[in-house]
PDB file of C-alpha atoms in Angstrom:
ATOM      1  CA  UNK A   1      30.642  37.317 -19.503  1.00 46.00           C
ATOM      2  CA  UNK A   2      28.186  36.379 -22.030  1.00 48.00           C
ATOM      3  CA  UNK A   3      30.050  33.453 -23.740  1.00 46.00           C
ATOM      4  CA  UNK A   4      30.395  32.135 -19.497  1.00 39.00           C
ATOM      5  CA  UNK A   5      26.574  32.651 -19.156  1.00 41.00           C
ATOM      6  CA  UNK A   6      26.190  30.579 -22.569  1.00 44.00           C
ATOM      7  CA  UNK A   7      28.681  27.877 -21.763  1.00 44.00           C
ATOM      8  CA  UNK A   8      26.945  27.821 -18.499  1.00 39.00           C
ATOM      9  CA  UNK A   9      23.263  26.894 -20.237  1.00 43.00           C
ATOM     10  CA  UNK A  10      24.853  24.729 -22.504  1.00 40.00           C
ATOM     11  CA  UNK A  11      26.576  22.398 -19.765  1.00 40.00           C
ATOM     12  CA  UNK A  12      23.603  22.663 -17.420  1.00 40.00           C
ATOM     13  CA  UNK A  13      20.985  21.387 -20.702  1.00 41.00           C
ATOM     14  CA  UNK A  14      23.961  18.473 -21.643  1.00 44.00           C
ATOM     15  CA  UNK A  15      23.352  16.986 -17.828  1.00 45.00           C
ATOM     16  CA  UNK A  16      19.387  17.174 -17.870  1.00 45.00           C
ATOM     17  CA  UNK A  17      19.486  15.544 -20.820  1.00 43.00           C
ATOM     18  CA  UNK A  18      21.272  12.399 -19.274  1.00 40.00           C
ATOM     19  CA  UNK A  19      19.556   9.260 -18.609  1.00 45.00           C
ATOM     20  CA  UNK A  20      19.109   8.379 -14.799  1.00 43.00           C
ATOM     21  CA  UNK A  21      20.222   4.341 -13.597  1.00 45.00           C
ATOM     22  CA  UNK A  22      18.680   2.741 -11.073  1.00 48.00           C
ATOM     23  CA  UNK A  23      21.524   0.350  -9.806  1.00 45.00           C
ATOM     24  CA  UNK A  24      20.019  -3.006  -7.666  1.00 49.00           C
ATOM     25  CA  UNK A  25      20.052  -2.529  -3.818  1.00 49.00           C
ATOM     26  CA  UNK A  26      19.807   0.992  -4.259  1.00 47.00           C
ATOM     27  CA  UNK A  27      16.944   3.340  -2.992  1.00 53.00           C
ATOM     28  CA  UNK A  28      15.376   5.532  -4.594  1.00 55.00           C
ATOM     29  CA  UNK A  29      16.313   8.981  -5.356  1.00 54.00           C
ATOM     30  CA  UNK A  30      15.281  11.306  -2.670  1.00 64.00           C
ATOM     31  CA  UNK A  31      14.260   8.751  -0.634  1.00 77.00           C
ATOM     32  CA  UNK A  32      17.128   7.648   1.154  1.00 84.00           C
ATOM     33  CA  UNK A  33      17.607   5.022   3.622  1.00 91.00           C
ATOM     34  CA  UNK A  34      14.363   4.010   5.678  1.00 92.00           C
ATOM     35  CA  UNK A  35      15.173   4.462   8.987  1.00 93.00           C
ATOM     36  CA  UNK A  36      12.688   3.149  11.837  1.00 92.00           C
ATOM     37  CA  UNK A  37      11.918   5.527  14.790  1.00 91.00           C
ATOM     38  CA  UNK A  38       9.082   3.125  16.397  1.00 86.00           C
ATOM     39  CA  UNK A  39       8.668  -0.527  16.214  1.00 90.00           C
ATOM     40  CA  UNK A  40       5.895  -2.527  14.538  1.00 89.00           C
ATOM     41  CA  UNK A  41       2.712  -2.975  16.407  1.00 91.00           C
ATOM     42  CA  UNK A  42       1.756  -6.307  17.410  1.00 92.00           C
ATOM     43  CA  UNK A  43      -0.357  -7.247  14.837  1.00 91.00           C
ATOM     44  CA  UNK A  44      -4.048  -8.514  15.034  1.00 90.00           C
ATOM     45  CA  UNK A  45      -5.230 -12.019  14.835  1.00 89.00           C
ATOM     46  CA  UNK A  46      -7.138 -11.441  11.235  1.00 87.00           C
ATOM     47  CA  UNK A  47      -9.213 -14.466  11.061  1.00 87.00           C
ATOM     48  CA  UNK A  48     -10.887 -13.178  14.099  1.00 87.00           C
ATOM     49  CA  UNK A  49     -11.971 -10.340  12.589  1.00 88.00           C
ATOM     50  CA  UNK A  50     -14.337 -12.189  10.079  1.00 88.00           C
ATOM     51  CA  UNK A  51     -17.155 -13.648  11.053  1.00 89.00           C
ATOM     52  CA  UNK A  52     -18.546 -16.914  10.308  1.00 89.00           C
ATOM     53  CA  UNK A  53     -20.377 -15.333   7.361  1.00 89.00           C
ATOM     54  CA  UNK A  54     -17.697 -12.749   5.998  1.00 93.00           C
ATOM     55  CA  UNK A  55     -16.478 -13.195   1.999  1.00 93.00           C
ATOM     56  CA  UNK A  56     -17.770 -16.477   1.768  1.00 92.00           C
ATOM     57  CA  UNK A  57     -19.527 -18.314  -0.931  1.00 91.00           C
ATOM     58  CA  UNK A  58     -17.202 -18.040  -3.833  1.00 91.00           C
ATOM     59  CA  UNK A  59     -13.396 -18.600  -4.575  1.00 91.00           C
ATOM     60  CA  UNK A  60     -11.573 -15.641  -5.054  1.00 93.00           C
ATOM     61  CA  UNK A  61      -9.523 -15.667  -7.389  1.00 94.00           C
ATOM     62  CA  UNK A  62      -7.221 -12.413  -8.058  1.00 95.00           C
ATOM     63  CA  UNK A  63      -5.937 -11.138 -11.621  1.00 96.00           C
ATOM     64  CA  UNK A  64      -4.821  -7.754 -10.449  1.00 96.00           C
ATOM     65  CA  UNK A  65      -3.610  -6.775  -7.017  1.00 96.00           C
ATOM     66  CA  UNK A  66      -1.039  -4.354  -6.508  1.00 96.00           C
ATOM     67  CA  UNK A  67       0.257  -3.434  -3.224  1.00 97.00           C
ATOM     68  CA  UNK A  68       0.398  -0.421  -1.966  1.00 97.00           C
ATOM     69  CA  UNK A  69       2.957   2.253  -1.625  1.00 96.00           C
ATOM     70  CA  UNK A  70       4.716   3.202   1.213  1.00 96.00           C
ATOM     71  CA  UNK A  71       3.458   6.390   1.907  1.00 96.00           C
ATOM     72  CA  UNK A  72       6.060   9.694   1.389  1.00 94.00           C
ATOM     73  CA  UNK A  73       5.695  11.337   4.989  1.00 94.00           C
ATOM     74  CA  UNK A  74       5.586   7.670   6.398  1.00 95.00           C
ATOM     75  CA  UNK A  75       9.236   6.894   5.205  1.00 95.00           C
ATOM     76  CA  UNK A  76      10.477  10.180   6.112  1.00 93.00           C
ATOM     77  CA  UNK A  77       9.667  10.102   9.666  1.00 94.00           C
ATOM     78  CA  UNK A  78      10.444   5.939   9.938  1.00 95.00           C
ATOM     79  CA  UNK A  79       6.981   5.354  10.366  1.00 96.00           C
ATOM     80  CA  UNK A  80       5.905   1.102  10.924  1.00 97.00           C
ATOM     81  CA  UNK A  81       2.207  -0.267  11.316  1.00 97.00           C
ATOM     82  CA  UNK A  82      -0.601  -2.034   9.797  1.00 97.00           C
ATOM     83  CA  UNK A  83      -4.161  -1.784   7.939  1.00 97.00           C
ATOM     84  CA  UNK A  84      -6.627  -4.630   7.686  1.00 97.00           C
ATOM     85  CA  UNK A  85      -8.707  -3.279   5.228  1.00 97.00           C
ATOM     86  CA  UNK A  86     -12.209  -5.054   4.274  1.00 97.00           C
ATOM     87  CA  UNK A  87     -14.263  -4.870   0.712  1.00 97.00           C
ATOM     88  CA  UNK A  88     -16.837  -6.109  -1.184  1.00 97.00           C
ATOM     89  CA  UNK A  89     -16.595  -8.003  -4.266  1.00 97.00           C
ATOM     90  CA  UNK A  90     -19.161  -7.770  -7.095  1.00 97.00           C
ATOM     91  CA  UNK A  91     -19.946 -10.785  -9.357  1.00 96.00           C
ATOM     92  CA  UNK A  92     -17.993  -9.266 -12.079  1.00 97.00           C
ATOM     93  CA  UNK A  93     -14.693  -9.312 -10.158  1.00 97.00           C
ATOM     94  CA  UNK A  94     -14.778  -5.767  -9.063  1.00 97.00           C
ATOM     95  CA  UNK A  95     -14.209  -4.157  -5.723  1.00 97.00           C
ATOM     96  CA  UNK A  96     -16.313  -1.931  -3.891  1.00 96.00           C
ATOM     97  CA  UNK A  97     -16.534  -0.182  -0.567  1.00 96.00           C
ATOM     98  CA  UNK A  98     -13.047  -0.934   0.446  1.00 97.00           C
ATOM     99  CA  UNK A  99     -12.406   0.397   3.811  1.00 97.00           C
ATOM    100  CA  UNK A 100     -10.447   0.732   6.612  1.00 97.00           C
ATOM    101  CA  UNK A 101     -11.707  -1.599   9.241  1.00 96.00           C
ATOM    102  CA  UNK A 102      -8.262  -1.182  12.055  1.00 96.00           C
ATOM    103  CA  UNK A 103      -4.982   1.102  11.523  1.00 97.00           C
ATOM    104  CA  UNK A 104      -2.205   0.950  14.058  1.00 96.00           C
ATOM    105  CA  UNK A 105      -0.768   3.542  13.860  1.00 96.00           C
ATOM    106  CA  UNK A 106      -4.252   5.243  12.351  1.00 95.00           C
ATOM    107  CA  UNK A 107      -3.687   7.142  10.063  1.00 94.00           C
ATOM    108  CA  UNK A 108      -0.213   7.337   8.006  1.00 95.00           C
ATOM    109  CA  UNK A 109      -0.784   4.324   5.897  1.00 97.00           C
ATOM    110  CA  UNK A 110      -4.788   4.259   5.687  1.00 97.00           C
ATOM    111  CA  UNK A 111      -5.172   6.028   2.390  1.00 97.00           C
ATOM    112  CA  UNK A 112      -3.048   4.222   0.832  1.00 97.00           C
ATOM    113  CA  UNK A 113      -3.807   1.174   1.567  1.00 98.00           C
ATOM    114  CA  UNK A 114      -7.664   1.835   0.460  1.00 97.00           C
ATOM    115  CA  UNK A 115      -6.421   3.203  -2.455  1.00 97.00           C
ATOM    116  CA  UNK A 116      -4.931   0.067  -3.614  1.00 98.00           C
ATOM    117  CA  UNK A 117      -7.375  -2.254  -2.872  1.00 98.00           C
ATOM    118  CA  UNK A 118     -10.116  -0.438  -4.678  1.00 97.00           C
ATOM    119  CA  UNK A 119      -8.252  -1.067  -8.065  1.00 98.00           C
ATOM    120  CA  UNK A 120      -7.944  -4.931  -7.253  1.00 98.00           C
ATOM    121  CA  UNK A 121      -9.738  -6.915  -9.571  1.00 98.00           C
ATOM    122  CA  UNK A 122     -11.207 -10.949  -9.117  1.00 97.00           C
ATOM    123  CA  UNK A 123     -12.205 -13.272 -11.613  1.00 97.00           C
ATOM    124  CA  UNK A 124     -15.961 -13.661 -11.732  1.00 96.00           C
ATOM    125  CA  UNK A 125     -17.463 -15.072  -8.959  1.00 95.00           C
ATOM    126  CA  UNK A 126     -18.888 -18.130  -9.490  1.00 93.00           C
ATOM    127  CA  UNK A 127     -22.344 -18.731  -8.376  1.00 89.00           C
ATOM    128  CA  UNK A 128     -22.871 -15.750  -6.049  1.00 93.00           C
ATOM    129  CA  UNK A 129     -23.792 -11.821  -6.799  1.00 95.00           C
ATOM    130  CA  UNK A 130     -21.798 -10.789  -3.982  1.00 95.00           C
ATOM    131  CA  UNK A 131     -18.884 -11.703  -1.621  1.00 96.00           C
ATOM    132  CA  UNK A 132     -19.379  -9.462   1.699  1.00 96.00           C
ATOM    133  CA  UNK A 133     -16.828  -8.412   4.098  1.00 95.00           C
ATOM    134  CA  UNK A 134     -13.518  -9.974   3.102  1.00 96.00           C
ATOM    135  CA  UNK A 135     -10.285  -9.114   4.992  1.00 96.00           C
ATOM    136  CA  UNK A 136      -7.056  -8.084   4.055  1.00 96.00           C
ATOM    137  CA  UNK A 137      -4.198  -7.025   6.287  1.00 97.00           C
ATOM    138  CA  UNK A 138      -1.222  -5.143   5.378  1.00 97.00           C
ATOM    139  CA  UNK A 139       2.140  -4.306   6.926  1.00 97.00           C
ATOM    140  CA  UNK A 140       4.725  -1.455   6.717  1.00 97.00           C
ATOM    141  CA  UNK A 141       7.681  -2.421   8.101  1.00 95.00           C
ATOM    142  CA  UNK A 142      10.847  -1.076   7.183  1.00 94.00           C
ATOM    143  CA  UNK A 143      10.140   0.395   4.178  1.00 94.00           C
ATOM    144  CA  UNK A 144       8.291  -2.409   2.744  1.00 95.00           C
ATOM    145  CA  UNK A 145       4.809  -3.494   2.500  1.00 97.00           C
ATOM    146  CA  UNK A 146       3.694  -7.174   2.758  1.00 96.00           C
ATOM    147  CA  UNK A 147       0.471  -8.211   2.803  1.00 94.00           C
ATOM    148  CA  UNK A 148      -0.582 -11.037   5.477  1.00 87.00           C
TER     149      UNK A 148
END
C-alpha cells in the first residue's frame, strides 16, 4: 500500500511539474468558449458626448494604453456592452479622475474599464497644464474588447 501511495505522489509531482502550451486559436484555460446570451447595445454617438470645450488644447499623444480585460463573471454569463469612460490628463502625461461617464449594461464591465484607463500614460502636453474631459468608449463584444 505504501509503495502505491508513493508511486502515487511521485506521478502526481512529475505532471505539475510540466510546462503548460498555449496553442493559437485556443482559449484560455478555464475560460472556455465565450458564448453570448444578450446582444450588444446600440452604442452611443461619442462625439456628442463632448462638448465644444472637452480635452482640447493639446495633442494627445499615447505611450502606454492597455485595454482592458474582459471581466471573469462577464464571460461566464456571455455578458456584451459598453463604457465611455472620461479623464483628465495632467501636463506630465498622467491620468487622473478617470470615470465612468455611461455603462450599458452598468455595471459588469465598469471597473474594469476605469481600471485601465487610470494606468494610461500621454506624452507631455504641450503648452497646456491640463486637458479636461476627454472621452473614450469601449466595447465588449464577444469576448473581446475594442476600443472606439
Amino acid at each position: 500500500m505504501r509503495s502505491l501511495v508513493a508511486t502515487l505522489c511521485l506521478v502526481l509531482t512529475a505532471c505539475g511539474g510540466l510546462p503548460s502550451v498555449e496553442l493559437p486559436g485556443l482559449e484560455p484555460p478555464g475560460r472556455g468558449p465565450f458564448i453570448p446570451r444578450d446582444e450588444l447595445p446600440v452604442p452611443p454617438n461619442v462625439e456628442r458626448m463632448m462638448g465644444p470645450e472637452d480635452c482640447r488644447g493639446s495633442t494627445l499623444a499615447a505611450t502606454s494604453a492597455s485595454l482592458p480585460d474582459y471581466p471573469a463573471r462577464a464571460w461566464q454569463f456571455g455578458r456584451q456592452g459598453w463604457v465611455v469612460v472620461r479623464f483628465h490628463v495632467y501636463a506630465d502625461g498622467s491620468v487622473h479622475r478617470a470615470r465612468v461617464h455611461r455603462a450599458v449594461p452598468d455595471g459588469p464591465f465598469n471597473r474594469a474599464t476605469e481600471r485601465a484607463v487610470s494606468r494610461w500614460q500621454f506624452a507631455p502636453l504641450d503648452g497646456v497644464d491640463i486637458l479636461e474631459n476627454c472621452v473614450v468608449m469601449f466595447e465588449f463584444r464577444a469576448g473581446e474588447v475594442h476600443i472606439r
